[in-house]
Coordinates of C-alpha atoms (C1' of nucleotides) in Angstrom, one line a residue:
Chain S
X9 CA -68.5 -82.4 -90.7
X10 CA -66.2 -84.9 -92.6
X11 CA -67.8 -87.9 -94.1
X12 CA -67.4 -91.2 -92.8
X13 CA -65.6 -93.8 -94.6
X14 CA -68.6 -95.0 -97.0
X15 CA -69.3 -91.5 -98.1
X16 CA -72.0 -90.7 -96.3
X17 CA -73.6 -87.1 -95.6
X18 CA -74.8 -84.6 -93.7
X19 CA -77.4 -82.2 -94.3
X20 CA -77.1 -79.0 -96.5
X21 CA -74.9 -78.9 -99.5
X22 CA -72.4 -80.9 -98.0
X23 CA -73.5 -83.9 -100.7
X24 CA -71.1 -82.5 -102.9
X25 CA -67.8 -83.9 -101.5
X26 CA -66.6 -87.2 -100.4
X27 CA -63.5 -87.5 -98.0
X28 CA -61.8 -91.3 -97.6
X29 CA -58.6 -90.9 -95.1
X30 CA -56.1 -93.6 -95.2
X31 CA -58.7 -95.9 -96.9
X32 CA -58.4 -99.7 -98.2
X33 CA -57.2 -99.9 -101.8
X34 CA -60.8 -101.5 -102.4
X35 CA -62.4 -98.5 -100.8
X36 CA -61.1 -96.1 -103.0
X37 CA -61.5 -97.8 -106.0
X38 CA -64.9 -97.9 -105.3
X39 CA -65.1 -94.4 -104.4
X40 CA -62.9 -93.1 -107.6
X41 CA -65.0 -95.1 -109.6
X42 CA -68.5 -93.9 -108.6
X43 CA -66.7 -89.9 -108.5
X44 CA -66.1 -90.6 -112.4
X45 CA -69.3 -92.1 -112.7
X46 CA -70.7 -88.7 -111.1
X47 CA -68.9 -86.6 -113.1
X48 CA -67.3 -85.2 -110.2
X49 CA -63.4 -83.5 -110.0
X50 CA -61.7 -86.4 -107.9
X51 CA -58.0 -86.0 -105.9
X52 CA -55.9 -88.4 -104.6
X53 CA -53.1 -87.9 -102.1
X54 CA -50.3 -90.6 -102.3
X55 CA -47.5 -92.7 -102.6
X56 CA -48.0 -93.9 -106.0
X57 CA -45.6 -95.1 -109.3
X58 CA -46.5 -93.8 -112.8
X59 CA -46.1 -95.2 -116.3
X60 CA -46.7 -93.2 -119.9
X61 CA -46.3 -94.5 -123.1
X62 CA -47.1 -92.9 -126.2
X63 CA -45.2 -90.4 -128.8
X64 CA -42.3 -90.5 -125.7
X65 CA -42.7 -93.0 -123.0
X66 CA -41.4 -92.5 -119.1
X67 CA -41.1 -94.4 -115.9
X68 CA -41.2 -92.5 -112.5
X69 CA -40.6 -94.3 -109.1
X70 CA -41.9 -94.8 -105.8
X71 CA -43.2 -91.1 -104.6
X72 CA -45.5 -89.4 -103.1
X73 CA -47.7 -87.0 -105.0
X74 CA -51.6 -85.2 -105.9
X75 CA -53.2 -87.4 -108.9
X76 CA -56.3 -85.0 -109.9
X77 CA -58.7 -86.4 -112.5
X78 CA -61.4 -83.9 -114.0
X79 CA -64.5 -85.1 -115.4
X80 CA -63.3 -84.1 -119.0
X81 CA -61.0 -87.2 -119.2
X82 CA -58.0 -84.8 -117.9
X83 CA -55.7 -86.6 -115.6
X84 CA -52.9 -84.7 -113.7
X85 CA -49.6 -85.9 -111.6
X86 CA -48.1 -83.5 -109.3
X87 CA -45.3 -84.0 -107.0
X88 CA -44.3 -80.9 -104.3
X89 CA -42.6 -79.1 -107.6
X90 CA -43.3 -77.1 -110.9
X91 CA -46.3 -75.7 -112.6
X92 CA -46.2 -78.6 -114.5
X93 CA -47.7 -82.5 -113.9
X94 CA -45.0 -84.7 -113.8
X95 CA -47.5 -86.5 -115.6
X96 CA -50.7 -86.0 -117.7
X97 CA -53.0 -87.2 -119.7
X98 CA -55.2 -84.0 -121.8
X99 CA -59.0 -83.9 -122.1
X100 CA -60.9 -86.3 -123.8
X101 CA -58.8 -89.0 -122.2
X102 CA -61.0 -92.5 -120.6
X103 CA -60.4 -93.1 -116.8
X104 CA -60.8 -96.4 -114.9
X105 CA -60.1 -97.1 -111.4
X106 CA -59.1 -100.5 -110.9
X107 CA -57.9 -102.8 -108.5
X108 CA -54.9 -104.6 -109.4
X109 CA -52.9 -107.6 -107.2
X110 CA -54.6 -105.4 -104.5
X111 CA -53.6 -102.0 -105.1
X112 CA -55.3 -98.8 -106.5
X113 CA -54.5 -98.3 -110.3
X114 CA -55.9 -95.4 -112.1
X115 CA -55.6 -95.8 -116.2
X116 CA -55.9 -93.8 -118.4
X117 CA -56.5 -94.0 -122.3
X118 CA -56.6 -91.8 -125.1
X119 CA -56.2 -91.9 -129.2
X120 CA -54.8 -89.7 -132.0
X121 CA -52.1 -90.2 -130.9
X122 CA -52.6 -93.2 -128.8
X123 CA -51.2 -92.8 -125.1
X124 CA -51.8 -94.3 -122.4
X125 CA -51.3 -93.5 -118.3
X126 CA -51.2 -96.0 -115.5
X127 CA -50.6 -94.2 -111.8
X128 CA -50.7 -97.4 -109.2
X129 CA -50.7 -96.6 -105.3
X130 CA -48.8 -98.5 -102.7
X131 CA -50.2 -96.0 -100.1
X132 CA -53.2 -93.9 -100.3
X133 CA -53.3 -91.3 -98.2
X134 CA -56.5 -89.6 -99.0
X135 CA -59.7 -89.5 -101.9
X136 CA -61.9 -86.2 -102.5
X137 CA -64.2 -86.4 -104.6
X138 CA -66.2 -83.2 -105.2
X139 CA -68.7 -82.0 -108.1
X140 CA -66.8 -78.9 -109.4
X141 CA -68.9 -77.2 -111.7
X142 CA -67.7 -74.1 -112.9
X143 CA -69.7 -71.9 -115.7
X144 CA -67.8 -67.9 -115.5
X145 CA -65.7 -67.3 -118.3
X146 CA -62.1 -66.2 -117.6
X147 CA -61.5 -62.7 -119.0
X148 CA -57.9 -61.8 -119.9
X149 CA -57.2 -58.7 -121.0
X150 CA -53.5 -57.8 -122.3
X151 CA -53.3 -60.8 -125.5
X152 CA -52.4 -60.2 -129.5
X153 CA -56.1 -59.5 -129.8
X154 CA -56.0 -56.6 -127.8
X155 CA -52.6 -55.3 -129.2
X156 CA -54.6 -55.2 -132.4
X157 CA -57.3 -53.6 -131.6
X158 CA -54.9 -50.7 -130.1
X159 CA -53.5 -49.9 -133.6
X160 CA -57.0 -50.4 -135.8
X161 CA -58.0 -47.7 -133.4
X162 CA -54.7 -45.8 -134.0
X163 CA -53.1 -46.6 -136.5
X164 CA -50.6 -43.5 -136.3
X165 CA -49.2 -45.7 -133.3
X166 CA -47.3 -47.9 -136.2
X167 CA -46.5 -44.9 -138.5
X168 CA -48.1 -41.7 -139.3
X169 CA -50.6 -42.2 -142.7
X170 CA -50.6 -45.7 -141.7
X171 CA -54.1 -47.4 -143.4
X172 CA -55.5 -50.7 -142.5
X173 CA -57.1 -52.3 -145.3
X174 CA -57.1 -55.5 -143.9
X175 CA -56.6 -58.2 -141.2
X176 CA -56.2 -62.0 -141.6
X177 CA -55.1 -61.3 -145.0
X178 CA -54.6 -64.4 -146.7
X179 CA -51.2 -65.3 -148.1
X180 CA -50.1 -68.8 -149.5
X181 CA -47.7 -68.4 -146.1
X182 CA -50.8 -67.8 -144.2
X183 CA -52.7 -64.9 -143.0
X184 CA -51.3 -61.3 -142.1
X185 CA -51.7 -60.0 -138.9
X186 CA -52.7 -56.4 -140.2
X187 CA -52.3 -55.6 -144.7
X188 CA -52.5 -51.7 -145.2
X189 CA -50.8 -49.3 -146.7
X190 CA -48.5 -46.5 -145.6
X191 CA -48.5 -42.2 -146.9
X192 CA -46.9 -43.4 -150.2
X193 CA -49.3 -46.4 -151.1
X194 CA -46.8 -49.0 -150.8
X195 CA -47.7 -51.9 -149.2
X196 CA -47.7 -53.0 -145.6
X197 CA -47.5 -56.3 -144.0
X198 CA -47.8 -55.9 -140.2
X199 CA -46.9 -58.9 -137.6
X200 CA -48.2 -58.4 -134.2
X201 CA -46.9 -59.9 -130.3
X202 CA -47.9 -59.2 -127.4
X203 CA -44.3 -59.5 -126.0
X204 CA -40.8 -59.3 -126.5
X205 CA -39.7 -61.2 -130.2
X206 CA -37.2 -63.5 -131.3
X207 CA -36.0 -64.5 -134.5
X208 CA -39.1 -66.9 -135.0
X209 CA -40.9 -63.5 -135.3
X210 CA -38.7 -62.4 -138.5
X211 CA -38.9 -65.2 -140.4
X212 CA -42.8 -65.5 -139.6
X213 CA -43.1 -61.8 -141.0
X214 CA -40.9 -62.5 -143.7
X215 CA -42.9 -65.4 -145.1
X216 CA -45.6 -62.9 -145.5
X217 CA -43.7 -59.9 -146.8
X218 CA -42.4 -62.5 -149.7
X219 CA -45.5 -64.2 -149.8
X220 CA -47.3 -61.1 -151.0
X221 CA -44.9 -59.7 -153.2
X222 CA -45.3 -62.7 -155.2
X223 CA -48.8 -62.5 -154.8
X224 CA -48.8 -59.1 -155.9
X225 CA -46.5 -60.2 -158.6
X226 CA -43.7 -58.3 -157.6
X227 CA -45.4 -54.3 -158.6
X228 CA -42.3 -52.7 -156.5
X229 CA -41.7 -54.1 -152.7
X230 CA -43.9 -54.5 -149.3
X231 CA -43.0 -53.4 -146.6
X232 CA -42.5 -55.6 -143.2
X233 CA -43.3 -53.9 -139.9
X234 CA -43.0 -55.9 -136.5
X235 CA -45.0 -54.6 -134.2
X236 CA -44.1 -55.6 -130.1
X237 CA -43.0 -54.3 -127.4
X238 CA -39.4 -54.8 -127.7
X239 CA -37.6 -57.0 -129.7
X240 CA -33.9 -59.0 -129.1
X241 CA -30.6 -58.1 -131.2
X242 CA -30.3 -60.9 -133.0
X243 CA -34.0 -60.4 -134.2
X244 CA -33.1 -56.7 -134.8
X245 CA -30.3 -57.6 -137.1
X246 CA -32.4 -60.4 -139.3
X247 CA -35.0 -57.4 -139.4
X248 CA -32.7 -55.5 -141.1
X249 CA -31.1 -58.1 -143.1
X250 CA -34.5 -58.6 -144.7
X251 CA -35.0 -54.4 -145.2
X252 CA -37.9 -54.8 -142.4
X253 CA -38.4 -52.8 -139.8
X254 CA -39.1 -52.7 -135.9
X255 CA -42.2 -50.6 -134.0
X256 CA -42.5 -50.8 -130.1
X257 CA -45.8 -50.8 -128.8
X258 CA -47.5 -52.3 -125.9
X259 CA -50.7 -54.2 -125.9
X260 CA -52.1 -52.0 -123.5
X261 CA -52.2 -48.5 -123.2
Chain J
X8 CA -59.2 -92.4 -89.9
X9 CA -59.8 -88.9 -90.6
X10 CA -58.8 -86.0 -88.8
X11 CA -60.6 -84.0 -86.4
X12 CA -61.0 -80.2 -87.7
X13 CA -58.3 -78.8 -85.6
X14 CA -56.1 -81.2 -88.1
X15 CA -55.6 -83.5 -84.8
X16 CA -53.7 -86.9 -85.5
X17 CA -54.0 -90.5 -84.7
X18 CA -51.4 -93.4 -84.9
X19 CA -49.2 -94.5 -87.8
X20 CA -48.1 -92.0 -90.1
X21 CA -51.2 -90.2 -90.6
X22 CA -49.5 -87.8 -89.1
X23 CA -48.7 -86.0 -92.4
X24 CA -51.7 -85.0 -93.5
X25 CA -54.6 -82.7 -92.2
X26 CA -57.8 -82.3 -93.5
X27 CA -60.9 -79.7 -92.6
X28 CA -64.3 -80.3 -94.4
X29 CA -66.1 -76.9 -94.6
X30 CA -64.5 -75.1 -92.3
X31 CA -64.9 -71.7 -91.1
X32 CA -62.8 -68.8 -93.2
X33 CA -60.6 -68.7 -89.7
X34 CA -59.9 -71.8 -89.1
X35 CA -58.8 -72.8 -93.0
X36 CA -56.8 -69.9 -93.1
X37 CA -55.0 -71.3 -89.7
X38 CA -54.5 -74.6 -91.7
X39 CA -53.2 -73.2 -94.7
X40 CA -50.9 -71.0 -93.6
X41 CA -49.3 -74.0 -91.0
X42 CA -49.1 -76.1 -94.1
X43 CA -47.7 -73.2 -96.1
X44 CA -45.3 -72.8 -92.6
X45 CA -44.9 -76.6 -92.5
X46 CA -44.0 -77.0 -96.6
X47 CA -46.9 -79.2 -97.4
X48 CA -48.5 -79.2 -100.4
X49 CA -52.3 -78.0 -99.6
X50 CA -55.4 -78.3 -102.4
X51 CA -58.5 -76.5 -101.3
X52 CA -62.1 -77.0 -102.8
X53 CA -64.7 -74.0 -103.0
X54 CA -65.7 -71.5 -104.2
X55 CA -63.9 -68.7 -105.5
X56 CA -62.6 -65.4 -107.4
X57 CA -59.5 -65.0 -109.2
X58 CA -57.9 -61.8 -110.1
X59 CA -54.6 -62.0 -112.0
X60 CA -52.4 -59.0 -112.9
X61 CA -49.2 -59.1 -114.4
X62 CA -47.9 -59.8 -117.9
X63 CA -51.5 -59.8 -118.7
X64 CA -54.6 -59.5 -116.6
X65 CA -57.7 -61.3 -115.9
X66 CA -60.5 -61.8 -114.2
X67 CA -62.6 -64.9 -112.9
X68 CA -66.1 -64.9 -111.1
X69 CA -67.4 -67.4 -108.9
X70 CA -67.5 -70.8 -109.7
X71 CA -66.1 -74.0 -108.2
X72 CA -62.5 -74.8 -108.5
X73 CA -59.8 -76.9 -106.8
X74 CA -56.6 -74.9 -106.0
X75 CA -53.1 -75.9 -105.6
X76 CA -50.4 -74.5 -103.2
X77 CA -46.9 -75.9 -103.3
X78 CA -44.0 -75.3 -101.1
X79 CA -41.9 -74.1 -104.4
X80 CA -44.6 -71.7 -104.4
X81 CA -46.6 -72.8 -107.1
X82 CA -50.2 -71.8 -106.9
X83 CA -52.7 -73.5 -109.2
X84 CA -55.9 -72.6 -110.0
X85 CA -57.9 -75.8 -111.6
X86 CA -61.7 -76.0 -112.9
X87 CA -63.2 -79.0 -113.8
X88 CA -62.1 -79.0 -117.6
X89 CA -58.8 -78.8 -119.3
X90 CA -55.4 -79.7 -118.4
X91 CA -54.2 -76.4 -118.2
X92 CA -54.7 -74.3 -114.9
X93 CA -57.0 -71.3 -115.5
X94 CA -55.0 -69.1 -113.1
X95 CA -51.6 -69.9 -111.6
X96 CA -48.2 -68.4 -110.6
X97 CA -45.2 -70.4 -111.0
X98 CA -42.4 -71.3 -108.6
X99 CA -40.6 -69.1 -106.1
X100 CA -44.0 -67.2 -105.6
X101 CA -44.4 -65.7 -102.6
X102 CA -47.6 -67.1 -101.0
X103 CA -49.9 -66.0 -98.0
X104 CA -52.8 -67.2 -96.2
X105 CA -55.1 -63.7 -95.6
X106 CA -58.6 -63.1 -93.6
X107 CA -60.1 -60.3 -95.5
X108 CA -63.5 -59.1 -94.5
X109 CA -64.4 -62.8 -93.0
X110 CA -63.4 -64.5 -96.0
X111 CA -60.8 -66.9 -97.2
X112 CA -58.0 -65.0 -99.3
X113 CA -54.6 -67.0 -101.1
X114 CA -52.4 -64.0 -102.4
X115 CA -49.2 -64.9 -104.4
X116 CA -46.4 -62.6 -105.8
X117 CA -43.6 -62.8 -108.0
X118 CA -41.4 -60.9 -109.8
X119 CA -39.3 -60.5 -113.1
X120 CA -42.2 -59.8 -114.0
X121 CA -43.9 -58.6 -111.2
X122 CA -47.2 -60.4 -110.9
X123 CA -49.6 -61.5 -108.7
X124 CA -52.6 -63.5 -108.0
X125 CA -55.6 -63.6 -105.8
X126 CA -57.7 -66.3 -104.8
X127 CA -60.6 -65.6 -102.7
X128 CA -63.3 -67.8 -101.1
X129 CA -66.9 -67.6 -100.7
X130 CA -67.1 -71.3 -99.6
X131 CA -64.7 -73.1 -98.8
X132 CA -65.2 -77.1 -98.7
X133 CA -62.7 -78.9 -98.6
X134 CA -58.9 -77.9 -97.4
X135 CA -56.3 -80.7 -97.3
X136 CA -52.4 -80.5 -96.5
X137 CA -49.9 -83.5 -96.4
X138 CA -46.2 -83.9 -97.1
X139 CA -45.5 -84.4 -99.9
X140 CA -41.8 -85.9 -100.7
X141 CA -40.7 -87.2 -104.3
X142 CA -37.1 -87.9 -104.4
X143 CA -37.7 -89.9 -107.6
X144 CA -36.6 -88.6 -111.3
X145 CA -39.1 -88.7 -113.7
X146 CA -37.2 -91.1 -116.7
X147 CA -38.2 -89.5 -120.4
X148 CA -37.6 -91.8 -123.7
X149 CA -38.2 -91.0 -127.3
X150 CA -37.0 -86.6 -126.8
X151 CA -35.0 -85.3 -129.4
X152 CA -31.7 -86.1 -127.4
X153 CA -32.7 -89.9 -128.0
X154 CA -32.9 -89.3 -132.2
X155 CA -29.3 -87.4 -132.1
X156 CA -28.5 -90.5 -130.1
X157 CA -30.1 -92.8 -132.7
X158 CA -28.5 -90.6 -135.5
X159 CA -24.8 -90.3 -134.1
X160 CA -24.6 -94.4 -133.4
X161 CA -25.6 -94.4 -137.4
X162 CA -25.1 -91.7 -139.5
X163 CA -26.1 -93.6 -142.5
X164 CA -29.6 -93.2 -141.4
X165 CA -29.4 -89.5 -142.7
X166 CA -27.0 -90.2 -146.0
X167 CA -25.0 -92.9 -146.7
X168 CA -21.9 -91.5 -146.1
X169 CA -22.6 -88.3 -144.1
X170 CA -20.3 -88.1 -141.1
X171 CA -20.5 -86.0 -138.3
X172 CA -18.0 -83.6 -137.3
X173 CA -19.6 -81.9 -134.4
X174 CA -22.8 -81.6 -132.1
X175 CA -24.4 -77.9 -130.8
X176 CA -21.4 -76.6 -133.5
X177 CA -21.8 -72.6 -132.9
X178 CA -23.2 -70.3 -135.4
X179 CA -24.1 -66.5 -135.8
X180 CA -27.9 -67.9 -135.3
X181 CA -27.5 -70.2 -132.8
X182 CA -26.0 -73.9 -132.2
X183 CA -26.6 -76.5 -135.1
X184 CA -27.6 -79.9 -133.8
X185 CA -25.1 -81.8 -136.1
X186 CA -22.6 -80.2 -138.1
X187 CA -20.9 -82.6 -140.5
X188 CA -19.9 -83.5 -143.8
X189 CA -21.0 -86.0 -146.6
X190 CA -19.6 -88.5 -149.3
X191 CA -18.5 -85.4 -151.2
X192 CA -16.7 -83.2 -148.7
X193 CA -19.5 -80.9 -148.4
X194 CA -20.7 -79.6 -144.9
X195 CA -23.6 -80.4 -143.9
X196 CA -26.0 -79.1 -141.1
X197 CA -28.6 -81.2 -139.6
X198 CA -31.4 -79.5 -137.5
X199 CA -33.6 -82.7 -135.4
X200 CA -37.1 -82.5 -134.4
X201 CA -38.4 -85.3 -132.7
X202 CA -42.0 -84.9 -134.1
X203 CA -43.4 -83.4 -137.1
X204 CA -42.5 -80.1 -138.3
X205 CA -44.1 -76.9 -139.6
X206 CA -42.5 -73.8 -141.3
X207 CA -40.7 -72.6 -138.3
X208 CA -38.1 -75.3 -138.4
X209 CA -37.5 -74.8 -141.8
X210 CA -36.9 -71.0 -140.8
X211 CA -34.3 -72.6 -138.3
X212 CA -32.5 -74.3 -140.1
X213 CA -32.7 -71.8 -142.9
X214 CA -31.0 -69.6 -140.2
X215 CA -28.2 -71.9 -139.7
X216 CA -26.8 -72.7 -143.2
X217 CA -27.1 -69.0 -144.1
X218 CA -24.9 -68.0 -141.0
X219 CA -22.3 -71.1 -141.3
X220 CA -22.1 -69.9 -145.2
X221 CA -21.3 -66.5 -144.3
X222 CA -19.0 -68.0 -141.6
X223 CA -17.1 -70.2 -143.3
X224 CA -17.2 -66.9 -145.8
X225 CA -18.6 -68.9 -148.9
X226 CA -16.5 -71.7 -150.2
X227 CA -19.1 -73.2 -152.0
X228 CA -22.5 -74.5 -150.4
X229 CA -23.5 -75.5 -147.1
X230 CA -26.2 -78.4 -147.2
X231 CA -29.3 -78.3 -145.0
X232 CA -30.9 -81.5 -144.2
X233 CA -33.9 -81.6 -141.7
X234 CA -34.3 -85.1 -139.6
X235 CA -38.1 -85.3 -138.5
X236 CA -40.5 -88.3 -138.5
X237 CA -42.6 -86.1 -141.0
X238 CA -42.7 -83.0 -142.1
X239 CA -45.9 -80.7 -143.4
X240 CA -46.8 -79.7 -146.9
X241 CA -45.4 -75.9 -146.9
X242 CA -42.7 -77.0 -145.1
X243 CA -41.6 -79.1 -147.7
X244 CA -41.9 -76.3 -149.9
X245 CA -40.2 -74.3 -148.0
X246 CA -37.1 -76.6 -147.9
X247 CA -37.2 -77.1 -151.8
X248 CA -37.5 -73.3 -152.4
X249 CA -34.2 -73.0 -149.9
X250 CA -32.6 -75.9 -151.9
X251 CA -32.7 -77.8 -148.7
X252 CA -33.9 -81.6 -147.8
X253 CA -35.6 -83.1 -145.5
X254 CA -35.2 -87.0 -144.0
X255 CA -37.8 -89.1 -142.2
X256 CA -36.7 -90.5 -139.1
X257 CA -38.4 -91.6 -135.8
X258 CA -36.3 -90.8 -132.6
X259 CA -36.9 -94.4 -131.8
X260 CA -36.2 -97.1 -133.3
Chain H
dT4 C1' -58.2 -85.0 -138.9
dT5 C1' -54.4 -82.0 -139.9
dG6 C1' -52.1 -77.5 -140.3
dT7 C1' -50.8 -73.2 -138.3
dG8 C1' -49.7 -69.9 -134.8
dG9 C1' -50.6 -67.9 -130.0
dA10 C1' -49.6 -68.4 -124.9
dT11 C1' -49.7 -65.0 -118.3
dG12 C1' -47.0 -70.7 -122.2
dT13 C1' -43.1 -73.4 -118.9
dC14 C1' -38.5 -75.3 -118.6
dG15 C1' -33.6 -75.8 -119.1
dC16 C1' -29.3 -74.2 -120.8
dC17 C1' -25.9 -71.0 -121.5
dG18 C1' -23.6 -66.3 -122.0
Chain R
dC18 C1' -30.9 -61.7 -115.6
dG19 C1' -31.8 -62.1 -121.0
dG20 C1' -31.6 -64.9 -125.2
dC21 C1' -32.8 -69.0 -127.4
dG22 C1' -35.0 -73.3 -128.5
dA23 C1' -37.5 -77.8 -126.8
dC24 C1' -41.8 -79.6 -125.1
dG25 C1' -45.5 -86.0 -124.4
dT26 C1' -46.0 -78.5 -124.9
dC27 C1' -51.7 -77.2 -124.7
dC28 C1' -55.1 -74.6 -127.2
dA29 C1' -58.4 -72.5 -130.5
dC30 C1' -59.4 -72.0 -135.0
dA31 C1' -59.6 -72.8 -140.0
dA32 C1' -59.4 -75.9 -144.1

DNA sequence: TTGTGGATGTCGCCG
DNA sequence: CGGCGACGTCCACAA
């Protein structure tokens, strides 16, 4: 069932993917190239050096490792560690597979900023080359989004007589999460996450709180209410630094 | 050159890697979970699920994809866009190799925060394992280590004058980045950002004079300076409306 | 193109 | 293990 060395196929679907084991650098350039040409997802397993330079630059040995490069201009380097690539280069990117004082290069390009990839094999080990096409949506459930939908359906959950008015308020430091008002018809400014907060959180929600109060020219005070599911000491204390105030509440019920 | 489906071997080194083209559910999961066994890193093309629970949750329906087991037990999930995966579990996953109602099934767990992850094939056509070894560190220029570098060999690059007393200096919000003094015998704190910066390192650094004022329990000012290549428009406000400053520096010269 | 903030962020350091 | 901040963060979205 595996494809001889020039690519060749079998019956059924099996025109899809391309196999090259151990091939000639020449080979594989050949094969990378027409894979990009196809729009197809190609991986290559191998001993391999890589180069970046761009808003940091690095140099990375002699190793082996899985170069991936996806038909959207998105290269990846992974060695047998981490979630992340060693080294990348994001969507958008140009690809070229080249042959270089006899060895495999694959370059990459990209502007805005400009960076630029080199990966060059002293070993190939293996070239797949096979037309990923993938059109189902991820769903993901658990985000901010759904965190605010929870208290527009509830909004007792932050504090009984709570009232949306508003979300995305604009502010000149951006746009609030949730704008209402609480039982007394002050002002509310509410800053949702979906997980634990830090003190980035605070001064984020604080922005807004003084943002608006300016706005508002300063008729009495607005209130600041963090809404996550839990929230660090340090962050607690700069809460209450700034007279704001804490609500825990998962995104999910 | 390329292996028989029962992941045979010929000569040479070839030794390290197996390959199956469209192999039956029973034999791939065989291969996978020797590699798994063996500590190779294995990529399988097909056709596939994902279901995701933890943190969040998610969902994925059929569709092409290339996934990635490594023997930190990373598990990625690519499509054919993006350089992000669109599923994943990071390392020191547990990950198994299952046969579940004739079908192809990669199952990964973690915890702190308990999660986990399911993978599982409809078609499988492509599964590949070889060992792969990178003993080579991955050399980074131009981080933010490099412009406190750049900025301790030549202070004058922030003030004529300034001089620095301390680096990481500990505060009630954290440890500054430079902690020193200029012309005048005033402290100074210096946050770095090795690329441009937006309101939240403004908030930072904000953080870090306030505490070191209270610290050092008011004797007059502390100064804030920001080091950045740029900085944004309402950042700059920011800093003005905190009496701080900002200085443009790249962290390479 | 730039600005701004979210993310299953990941990663490393340190208490 | 939690807190905290950096990252070539990536990413979507708005101006």
């Amino acid at each position: 069932m595996t494809d001889e060395g020039d690519g060749s196929v079998d019956a059924e679907d099996a025109a899809a993917v391309t196999t090259l084991a151990s091939p000639t650098p020449a080979d594989a350039r050949e094969a990378v190239a027409a894979a990009i040409e196809r729009e197809d997802v190609v991986s290559v397993f191998g001993t391999c050096t890589v180069e970046y330079e761009g808003r940091a630059s690095s140099h990375l040995g002699p190793g082996d490792r899985l170069v991936v490069c996806k038909p959207d201009g998105t290269t990846l380097v992974h060695t047998d560690e981490g979630h992340q690539p060693v080294n990348w280069q994001p969507p958008g990117s140009t690809q070229e597979a080249r042959l270089t004082d006899g060895r495999l290069e694959l370059h990459s390009l990209r502007s805005t900023p400009e960076e630029e990839l080199l990966v060059r094999f002293a070993e190939i080990i293996q070239v797949t080359a096979y037309d990923v096409t993938d059109e189902t949506e991820l769903a993901l459930e658990g985000t901010e989004e759904d965190l605010r939908e929870r208290v527009l359906d509830n909004p007792d959950l932050v504090e009984s007589g709570f009232t949306p008015l508003a979300t995305e308020r604009e502010t000149p430091a951006g746009a609030v999460d949730i704008f209402g008002e609480d039982g007394q018809g002050r002002r509310v400014v509410v800053e949702l996450k979906r997980r634990r907060v830090g003190p980035d959180a605070v001064g984020q929600l604080g922005r807004y709180v003084d943002a608006l109060e300016r706005d508002l020219h300063a008729e009495a005070d607005v209130r600041g209410i963090l809404v996550a599911p839990s929230v660090t000491d340090r962050a607690r204390r700069l809460l209450a630094e700034q007279g704001m105030e804490f609500v825990a509440l998962e995104p999910a019920a």
